[in-house]
Tab-separated table of C-alpha atoms and ligand atoms in Angstrom:
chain	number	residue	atom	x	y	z
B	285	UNK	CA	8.053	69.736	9.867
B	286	UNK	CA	5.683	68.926	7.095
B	287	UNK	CA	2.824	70.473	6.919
B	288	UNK	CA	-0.061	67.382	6.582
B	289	UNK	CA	-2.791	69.926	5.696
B	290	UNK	CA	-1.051	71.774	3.061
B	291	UNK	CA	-4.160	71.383	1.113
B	292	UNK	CA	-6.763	73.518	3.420
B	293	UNK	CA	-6.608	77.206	2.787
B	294	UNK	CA	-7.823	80.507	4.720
B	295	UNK	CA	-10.128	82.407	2.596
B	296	UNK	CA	-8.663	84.924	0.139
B	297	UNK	CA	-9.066	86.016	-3.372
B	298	UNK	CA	-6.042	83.961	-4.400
B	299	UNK	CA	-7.511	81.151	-2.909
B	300	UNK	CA	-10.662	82.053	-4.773
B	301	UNK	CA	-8.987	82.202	-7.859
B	302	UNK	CA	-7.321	78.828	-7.935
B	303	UNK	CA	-10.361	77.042	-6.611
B	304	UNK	CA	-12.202	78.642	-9.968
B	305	UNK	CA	-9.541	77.431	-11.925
B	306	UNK	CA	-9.176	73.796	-10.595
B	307	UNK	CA	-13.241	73.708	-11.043
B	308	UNK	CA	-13.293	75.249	-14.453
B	309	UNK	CA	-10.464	72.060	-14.898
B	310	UNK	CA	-12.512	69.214	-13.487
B	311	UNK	CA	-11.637	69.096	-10.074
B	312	UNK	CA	-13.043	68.545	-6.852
B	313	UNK	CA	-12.867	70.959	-4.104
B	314	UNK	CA	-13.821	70.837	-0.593
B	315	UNK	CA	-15.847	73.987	0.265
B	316	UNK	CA	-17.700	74.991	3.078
B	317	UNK	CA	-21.469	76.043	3.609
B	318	UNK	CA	-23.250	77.491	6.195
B	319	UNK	CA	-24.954	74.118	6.680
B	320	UNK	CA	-22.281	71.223	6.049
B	321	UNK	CA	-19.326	71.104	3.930
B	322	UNK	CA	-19.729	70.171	0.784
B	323	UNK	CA	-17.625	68.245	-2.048
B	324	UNK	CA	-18.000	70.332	-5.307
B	325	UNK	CA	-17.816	69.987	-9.230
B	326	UNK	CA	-19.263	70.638	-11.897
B	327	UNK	CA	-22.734	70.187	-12.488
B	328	UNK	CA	-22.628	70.114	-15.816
B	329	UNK	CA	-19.545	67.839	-16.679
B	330	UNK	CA	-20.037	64.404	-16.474
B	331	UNK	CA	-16.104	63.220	-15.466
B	332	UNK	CA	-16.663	65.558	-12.526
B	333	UNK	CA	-20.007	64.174	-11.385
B	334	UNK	CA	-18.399	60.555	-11.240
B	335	UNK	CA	-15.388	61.488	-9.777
B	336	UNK	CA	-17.688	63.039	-6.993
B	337	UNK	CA	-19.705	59.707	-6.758
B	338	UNK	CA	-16.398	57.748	-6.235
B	339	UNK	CA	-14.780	59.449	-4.003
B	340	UNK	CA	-17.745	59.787	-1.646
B	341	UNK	CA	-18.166	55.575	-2.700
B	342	UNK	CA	-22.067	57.069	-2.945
B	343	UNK	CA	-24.881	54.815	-4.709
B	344	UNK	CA	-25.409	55.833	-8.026
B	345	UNK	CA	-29.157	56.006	-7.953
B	346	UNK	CA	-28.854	58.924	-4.993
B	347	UNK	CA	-28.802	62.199	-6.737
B	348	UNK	CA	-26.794	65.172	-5.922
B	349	UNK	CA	-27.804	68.850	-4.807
B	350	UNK	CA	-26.924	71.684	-7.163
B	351	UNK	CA	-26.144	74.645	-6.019
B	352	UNK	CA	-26.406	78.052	-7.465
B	353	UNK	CA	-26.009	81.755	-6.491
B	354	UNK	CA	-28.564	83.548	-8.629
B	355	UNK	CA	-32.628	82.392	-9.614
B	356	UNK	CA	-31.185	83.776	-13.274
B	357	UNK	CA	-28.784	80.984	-13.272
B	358	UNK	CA	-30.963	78.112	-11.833
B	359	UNK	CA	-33.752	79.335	-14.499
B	360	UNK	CA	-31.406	77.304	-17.220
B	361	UNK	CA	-31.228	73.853	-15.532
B	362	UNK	CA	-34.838	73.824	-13.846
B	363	UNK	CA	-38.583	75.231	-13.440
B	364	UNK	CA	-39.606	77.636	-10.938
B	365	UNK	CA	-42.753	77.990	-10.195
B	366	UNK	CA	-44.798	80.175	-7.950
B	367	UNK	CA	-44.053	77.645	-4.265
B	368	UNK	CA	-40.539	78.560	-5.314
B	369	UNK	CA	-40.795	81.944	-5.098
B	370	UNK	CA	-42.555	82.318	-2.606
B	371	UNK	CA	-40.063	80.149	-0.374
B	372	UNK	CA	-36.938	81.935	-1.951
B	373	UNK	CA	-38.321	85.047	-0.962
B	374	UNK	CA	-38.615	83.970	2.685
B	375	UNK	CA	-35.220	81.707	3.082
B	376	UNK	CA	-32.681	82.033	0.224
B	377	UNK	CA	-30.118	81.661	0.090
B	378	UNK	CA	-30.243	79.614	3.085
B	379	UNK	CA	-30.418	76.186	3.984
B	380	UNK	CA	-33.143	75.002	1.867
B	381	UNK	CA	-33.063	72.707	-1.134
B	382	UNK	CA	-36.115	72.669	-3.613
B	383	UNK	CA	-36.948	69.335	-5.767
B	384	UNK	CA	-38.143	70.881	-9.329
B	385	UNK	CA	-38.778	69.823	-12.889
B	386	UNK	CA	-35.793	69.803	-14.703
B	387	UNK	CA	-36.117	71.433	-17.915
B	388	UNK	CA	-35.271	70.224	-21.598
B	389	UNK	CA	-32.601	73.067	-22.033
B	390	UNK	CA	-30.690	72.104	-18.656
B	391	UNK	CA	-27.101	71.033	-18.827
B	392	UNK	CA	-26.800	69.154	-15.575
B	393	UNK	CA	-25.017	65.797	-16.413
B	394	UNK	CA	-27.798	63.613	-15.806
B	395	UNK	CA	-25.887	61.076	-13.538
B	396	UNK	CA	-25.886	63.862	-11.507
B	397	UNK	CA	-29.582	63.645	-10.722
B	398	UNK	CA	-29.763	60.091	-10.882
B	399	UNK	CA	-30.998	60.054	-14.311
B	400	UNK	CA	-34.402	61.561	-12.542
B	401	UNK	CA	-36.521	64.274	-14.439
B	402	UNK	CA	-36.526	66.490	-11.318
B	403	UNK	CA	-33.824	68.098	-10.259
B	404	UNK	CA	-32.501	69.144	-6.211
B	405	UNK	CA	-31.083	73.041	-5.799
B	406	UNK	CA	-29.943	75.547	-3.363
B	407	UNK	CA	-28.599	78.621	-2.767
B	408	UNK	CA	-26.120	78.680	-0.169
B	409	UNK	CA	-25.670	80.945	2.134
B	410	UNK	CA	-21.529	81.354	3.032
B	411	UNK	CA	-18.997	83.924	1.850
B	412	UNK	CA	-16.768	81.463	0.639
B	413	UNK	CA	-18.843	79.474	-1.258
B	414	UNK	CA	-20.906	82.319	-2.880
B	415	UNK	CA	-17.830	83.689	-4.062
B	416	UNK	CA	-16.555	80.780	-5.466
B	417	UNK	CA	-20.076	80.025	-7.297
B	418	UNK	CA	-20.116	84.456	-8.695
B	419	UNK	CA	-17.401	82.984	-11.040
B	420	UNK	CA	-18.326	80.166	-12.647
B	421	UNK	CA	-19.883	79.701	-15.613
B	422	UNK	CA	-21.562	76.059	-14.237
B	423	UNK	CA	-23.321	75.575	-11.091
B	424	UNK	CA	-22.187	72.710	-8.972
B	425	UNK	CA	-22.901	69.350	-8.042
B	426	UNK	CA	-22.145	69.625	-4.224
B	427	UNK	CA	-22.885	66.387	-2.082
B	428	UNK	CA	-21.929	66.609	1.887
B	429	UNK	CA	-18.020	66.331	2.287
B	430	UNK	CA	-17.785	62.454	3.774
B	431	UNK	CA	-17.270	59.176	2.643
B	432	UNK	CA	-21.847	57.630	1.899
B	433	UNK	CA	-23.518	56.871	4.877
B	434	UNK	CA	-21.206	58.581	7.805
B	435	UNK	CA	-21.461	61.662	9.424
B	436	UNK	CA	-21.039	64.879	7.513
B	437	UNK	CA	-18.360	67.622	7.956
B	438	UNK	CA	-18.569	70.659	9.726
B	439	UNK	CA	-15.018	72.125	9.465
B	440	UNK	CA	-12.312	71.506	6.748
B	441	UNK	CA	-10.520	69.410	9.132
B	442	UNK	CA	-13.884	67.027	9.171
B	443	UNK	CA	-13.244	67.063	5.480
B	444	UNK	CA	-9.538	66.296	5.508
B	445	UNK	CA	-10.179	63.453	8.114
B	446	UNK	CA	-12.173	61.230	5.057
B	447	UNK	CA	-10.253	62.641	1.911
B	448	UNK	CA	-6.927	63.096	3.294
B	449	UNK	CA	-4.953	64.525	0.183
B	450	UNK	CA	-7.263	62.908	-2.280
B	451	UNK	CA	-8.794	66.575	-2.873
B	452	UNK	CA	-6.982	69.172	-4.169
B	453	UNK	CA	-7.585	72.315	-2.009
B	454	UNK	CA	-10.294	71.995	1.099
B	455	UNK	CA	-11.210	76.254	2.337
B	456	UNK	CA	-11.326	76.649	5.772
B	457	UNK	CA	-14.249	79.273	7.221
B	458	UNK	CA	-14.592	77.869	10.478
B	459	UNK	CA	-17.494	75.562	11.995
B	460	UNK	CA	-20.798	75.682	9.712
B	461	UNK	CA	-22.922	77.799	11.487
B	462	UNK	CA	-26.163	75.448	11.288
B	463	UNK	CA	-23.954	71.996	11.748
B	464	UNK	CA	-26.893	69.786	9.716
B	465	UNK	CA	-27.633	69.555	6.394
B	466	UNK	CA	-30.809	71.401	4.279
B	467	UNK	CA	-34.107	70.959	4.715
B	468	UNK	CA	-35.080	69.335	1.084
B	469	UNK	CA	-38.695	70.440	0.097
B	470	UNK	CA	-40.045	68.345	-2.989
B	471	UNK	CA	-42.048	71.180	-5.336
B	472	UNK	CA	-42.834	68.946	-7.944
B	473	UNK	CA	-46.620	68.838	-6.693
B	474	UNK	CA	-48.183	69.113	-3.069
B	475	UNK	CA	-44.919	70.425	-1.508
B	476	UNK	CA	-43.674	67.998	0.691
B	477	UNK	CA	-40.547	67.451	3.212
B	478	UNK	CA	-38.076	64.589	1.647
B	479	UNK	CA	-35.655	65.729	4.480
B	480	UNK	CA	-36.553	67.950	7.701
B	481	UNK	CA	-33.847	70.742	9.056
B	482	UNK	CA	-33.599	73.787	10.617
B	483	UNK	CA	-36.168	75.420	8.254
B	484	UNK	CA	-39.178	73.449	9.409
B	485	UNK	CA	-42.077	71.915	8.550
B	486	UNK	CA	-44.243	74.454	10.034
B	487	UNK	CA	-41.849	77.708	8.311
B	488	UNK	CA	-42.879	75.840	5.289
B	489	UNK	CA	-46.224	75.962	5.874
B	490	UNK	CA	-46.790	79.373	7.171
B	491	UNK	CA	-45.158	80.664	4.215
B	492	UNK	CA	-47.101	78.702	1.372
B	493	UNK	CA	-50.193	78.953	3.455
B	494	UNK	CA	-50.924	75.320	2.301
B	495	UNK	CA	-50.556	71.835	4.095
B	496	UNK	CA	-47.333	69.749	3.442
B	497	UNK	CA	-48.098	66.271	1.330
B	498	UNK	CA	-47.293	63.613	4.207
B	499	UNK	CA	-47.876	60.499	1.645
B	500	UNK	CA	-44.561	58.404	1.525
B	501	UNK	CA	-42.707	59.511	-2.105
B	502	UNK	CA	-41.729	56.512	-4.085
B	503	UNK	CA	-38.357	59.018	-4.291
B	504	UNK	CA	-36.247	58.887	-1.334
B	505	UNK	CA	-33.654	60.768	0.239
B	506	UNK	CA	-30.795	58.283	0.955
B	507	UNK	CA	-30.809	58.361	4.560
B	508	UNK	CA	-34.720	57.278	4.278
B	509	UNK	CA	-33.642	53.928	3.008
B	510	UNK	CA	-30.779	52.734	4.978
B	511	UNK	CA	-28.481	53.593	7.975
B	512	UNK	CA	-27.369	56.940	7.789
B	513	UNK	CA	-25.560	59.813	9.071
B	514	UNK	CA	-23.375	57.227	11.448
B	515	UNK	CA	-20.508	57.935	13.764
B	516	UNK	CA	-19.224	54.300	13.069
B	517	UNK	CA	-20.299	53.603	16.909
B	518	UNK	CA	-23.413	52.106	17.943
B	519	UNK	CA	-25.785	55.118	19.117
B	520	UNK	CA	-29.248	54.132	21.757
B	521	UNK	CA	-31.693	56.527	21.989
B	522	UNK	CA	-34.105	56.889	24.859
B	523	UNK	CA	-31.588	55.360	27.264
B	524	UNK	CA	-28.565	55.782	29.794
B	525	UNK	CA	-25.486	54.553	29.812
B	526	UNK	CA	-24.169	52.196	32.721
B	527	UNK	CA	-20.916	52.789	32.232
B	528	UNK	CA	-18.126	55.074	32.007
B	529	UNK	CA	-17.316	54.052	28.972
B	530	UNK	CA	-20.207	55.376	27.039
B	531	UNK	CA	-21.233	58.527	26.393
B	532	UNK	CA	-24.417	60.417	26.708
B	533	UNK	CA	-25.638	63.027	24.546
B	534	UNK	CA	-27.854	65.259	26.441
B	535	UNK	CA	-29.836	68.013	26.591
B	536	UNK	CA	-30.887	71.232	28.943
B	537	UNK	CA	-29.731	72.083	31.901
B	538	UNK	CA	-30.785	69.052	33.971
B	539	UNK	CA	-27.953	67.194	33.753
B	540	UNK	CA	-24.697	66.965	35.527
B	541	UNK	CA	-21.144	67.813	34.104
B	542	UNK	CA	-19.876	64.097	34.146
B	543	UNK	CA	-16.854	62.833	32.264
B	544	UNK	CA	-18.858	61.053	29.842
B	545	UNK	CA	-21.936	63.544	29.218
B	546	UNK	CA	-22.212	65.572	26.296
B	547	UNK	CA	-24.552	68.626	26.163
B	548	UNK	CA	-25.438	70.105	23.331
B	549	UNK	CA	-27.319	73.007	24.865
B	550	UNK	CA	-27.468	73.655	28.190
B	551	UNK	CA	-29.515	76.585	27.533
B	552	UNK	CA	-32.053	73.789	25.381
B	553	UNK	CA	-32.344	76.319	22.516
B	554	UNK	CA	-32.511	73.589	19.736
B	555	UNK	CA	-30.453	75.241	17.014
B	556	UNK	CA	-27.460	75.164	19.542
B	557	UNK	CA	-28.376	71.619	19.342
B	558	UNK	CA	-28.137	71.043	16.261
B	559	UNK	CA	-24.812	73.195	15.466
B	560	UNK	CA	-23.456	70.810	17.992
B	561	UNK	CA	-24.450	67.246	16.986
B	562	UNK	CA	-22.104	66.056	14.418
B	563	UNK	CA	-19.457	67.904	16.416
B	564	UNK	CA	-20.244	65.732	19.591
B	565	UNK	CA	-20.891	62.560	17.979
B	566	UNK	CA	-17.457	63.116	16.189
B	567	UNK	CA	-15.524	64.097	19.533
B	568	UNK	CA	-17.331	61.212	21.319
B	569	UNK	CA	-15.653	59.033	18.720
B	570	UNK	CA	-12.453	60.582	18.782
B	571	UNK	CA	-12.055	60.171	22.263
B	572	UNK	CA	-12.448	55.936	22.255
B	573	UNK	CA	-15.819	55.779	23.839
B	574	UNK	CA	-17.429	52.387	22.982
B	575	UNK	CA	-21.145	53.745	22.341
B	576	UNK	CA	-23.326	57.016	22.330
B	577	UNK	CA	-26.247	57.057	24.220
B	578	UNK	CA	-28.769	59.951	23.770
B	579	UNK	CA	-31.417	61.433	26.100
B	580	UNK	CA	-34.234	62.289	24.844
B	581	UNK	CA	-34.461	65.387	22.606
B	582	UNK	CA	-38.308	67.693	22.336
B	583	UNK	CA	-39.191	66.842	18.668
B	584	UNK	CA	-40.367	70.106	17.836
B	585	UNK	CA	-38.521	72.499	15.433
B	586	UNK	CA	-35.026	71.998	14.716
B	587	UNK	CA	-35.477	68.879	17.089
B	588	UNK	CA	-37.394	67.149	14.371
B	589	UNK	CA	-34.239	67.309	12.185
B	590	UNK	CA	-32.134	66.214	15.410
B	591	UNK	CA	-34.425	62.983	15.945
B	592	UNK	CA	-34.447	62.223	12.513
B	593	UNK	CA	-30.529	62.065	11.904
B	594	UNK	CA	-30.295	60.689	15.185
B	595	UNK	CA	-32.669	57.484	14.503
B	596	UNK	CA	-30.700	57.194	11.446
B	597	UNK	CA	-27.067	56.709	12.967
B	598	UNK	CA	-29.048	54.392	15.421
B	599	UNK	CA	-30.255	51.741	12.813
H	39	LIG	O1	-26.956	71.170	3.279
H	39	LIG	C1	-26.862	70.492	2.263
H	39	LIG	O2	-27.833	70.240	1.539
H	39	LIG	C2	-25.471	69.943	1.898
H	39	LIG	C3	-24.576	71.126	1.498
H	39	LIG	C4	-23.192	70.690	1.076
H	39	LIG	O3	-25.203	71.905	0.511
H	39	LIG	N1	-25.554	68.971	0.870
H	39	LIG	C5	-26.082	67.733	1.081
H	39	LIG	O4	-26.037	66.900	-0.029
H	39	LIG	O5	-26.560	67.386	2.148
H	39	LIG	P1	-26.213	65.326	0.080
H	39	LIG	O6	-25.810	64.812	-1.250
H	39	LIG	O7	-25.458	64.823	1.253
H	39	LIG	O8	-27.762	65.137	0.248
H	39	LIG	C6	-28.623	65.422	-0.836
H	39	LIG	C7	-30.007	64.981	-0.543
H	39	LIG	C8	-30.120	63.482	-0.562
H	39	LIG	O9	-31.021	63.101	0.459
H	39	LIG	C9	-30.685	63.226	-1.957
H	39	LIG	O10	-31.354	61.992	-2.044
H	39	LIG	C10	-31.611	64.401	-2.119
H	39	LIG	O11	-30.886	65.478	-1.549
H	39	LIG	N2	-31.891	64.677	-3.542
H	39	LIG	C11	-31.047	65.131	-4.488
H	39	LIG	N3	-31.651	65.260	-5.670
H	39	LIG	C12	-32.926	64.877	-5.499
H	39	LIG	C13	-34.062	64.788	-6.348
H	39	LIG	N4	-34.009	65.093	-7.633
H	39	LIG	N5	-35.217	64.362	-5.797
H	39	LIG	C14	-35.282	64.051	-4.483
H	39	LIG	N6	-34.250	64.104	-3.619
H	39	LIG	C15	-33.082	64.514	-4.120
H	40	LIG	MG1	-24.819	63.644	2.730
């Protein structure tokens, strides 16, 4: 029988090798992270920034993260300054994404960023995709793995489900271990949170040892403008279902173990939570149910990320 996945590989150094190659050629790959998976390209050619953009059918004017593996290598494309540090120090590489100036030597294609003067990177923390990034010469432009506006991947066959064959070679290493996306921290002046995670708010602040800017930024993350993050099902918050036929994300160890329920931690240790949430909300839709309704979720922590992608998929 035909293999329909032929295009997602194990991890290995022939793997490696090829994916370096394909990038070094233009490609796209489908690579995972330790917080989504994540398209890639790169950053600094501007056929494989658009060829990013359409695939993912993404806005234009919504810039894209890019991802290195050293500060040496980041120091070309962008400004550090003191915040950034400071923060790298504490959480790199790790799921957190800094907004900085860009600066006048950088190479990033500037489609990538939206044509912005600031620029969006990270330093990811996976095997596969640090060993990928060790041997390039270019850092890359690496948006969530999904088609704009739907839920993002958190295996390679999450990946293969919205690009099919359209990308070359997607590398399988398992679930992402956080299951949401960075926490994006804007830099630029008073720091400020353009889009919460699993690093917090409140890590944030006890490591700058300064309050967060909570002014609305005339820059926004996409999911601040528009529905985002949907499972293509309606999704209630606050509220049970009445029927069977809906499901109901919950939470803690309060509820019963009915056909329809979905925890995603009984123990109610948040971070479970959130490793599970695009996972449910995908299996929920896999499985036919109608609509997802969600009990309500603390809003402390990780939970703040939680609520936030949560009231997203519900607009
Ligand atoms: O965890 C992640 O960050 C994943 C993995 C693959 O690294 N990537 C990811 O990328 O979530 P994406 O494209 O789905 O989300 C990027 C976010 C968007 O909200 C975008 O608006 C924001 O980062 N962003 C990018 N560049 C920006 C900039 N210069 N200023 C402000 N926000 C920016
Ligand atoms: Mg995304």
């Amino acid at each position: 029988m035909k293999n329909i996945y032929s295009n997602i590989h194990s991890f290995n150094k022939k793997v490696i090798k090829k994916t370096v190659l394909f990038l070094k050629q233009g490609n796209i790959i489908g690579l995972p992270t330790e917080t989504v998976y994540g398209l890639a390209g790169n950053a600094y050619s501007k056929k494989a920034v658009k060829k990013i953009f359409k695939l993912k059918k993404r806005p234009n004017r919504n810039p894209l993260i890019i991802h290195y593996d050293k500060i040496k290598k980041a120091n070309q494309d962008v400004i550090l300054n003191k915040k950034f540090f400071k923060l790298y120090k504490n959480f790199c590489p790790g799921p957190l994404t800094f907004v900085l100036k860009k600066n006048k030597f950088s190479k990033i294609a500037s489609s990538a960023t939206a044509n912005l003067n600031t620029v969006a990177i990270r330093f990811p923390n996976n095997r596969v995709i640090r060993a990928v990034l060790k041997q390039l010469p270019f850092p890359l432009a690496m948006p969530s793995a999904n088609i704009s506006s739907t839920l993002s991947p958190v295996n390679a066959f999450d990946v293969f489900d919205d690009f099919k064959k359209k990308i070359k070679i997607i590398i399988n290493d398992g679930s992402s271990k956080i299951g949401i996306e960075s926490t994006v921290v804007d830099l630029t002046g008073k720091p400020k949170i353009l889009r919460p995670g699993i690093i917090s708010s409140s890590d944030i602040r006890n490591c700058l040892k300064v309050n967060l800017s909570r002014k609305k930024s005339k820059l926004k993350s996409p999911g601040l403008l528009k529905k985002h993050y949907s499972p293509g099902i309606p999704v209630i918050i606050g509220k049970k279902p009445k029927k069977l036929e809906h499901a109901y994300i919950v939470f803690g160890k309060k509820f019963k173990n009915l056909s329809n329920y979905f925890n995603l931690s009984k123990k109610a240790d948040l971070k479970e939570a959130a490793a599970n949430l695009y996972k449910t909300m995908r299996k929920i839709k896999k499985k036919g149910f109608k609509k997802i309704f969600v009990a309500k979720i603390p809003n402390l922590g990780p939970g703040i990320a939680i609520n936030d992608r949560l009231k997203r998929a519900s607009r």
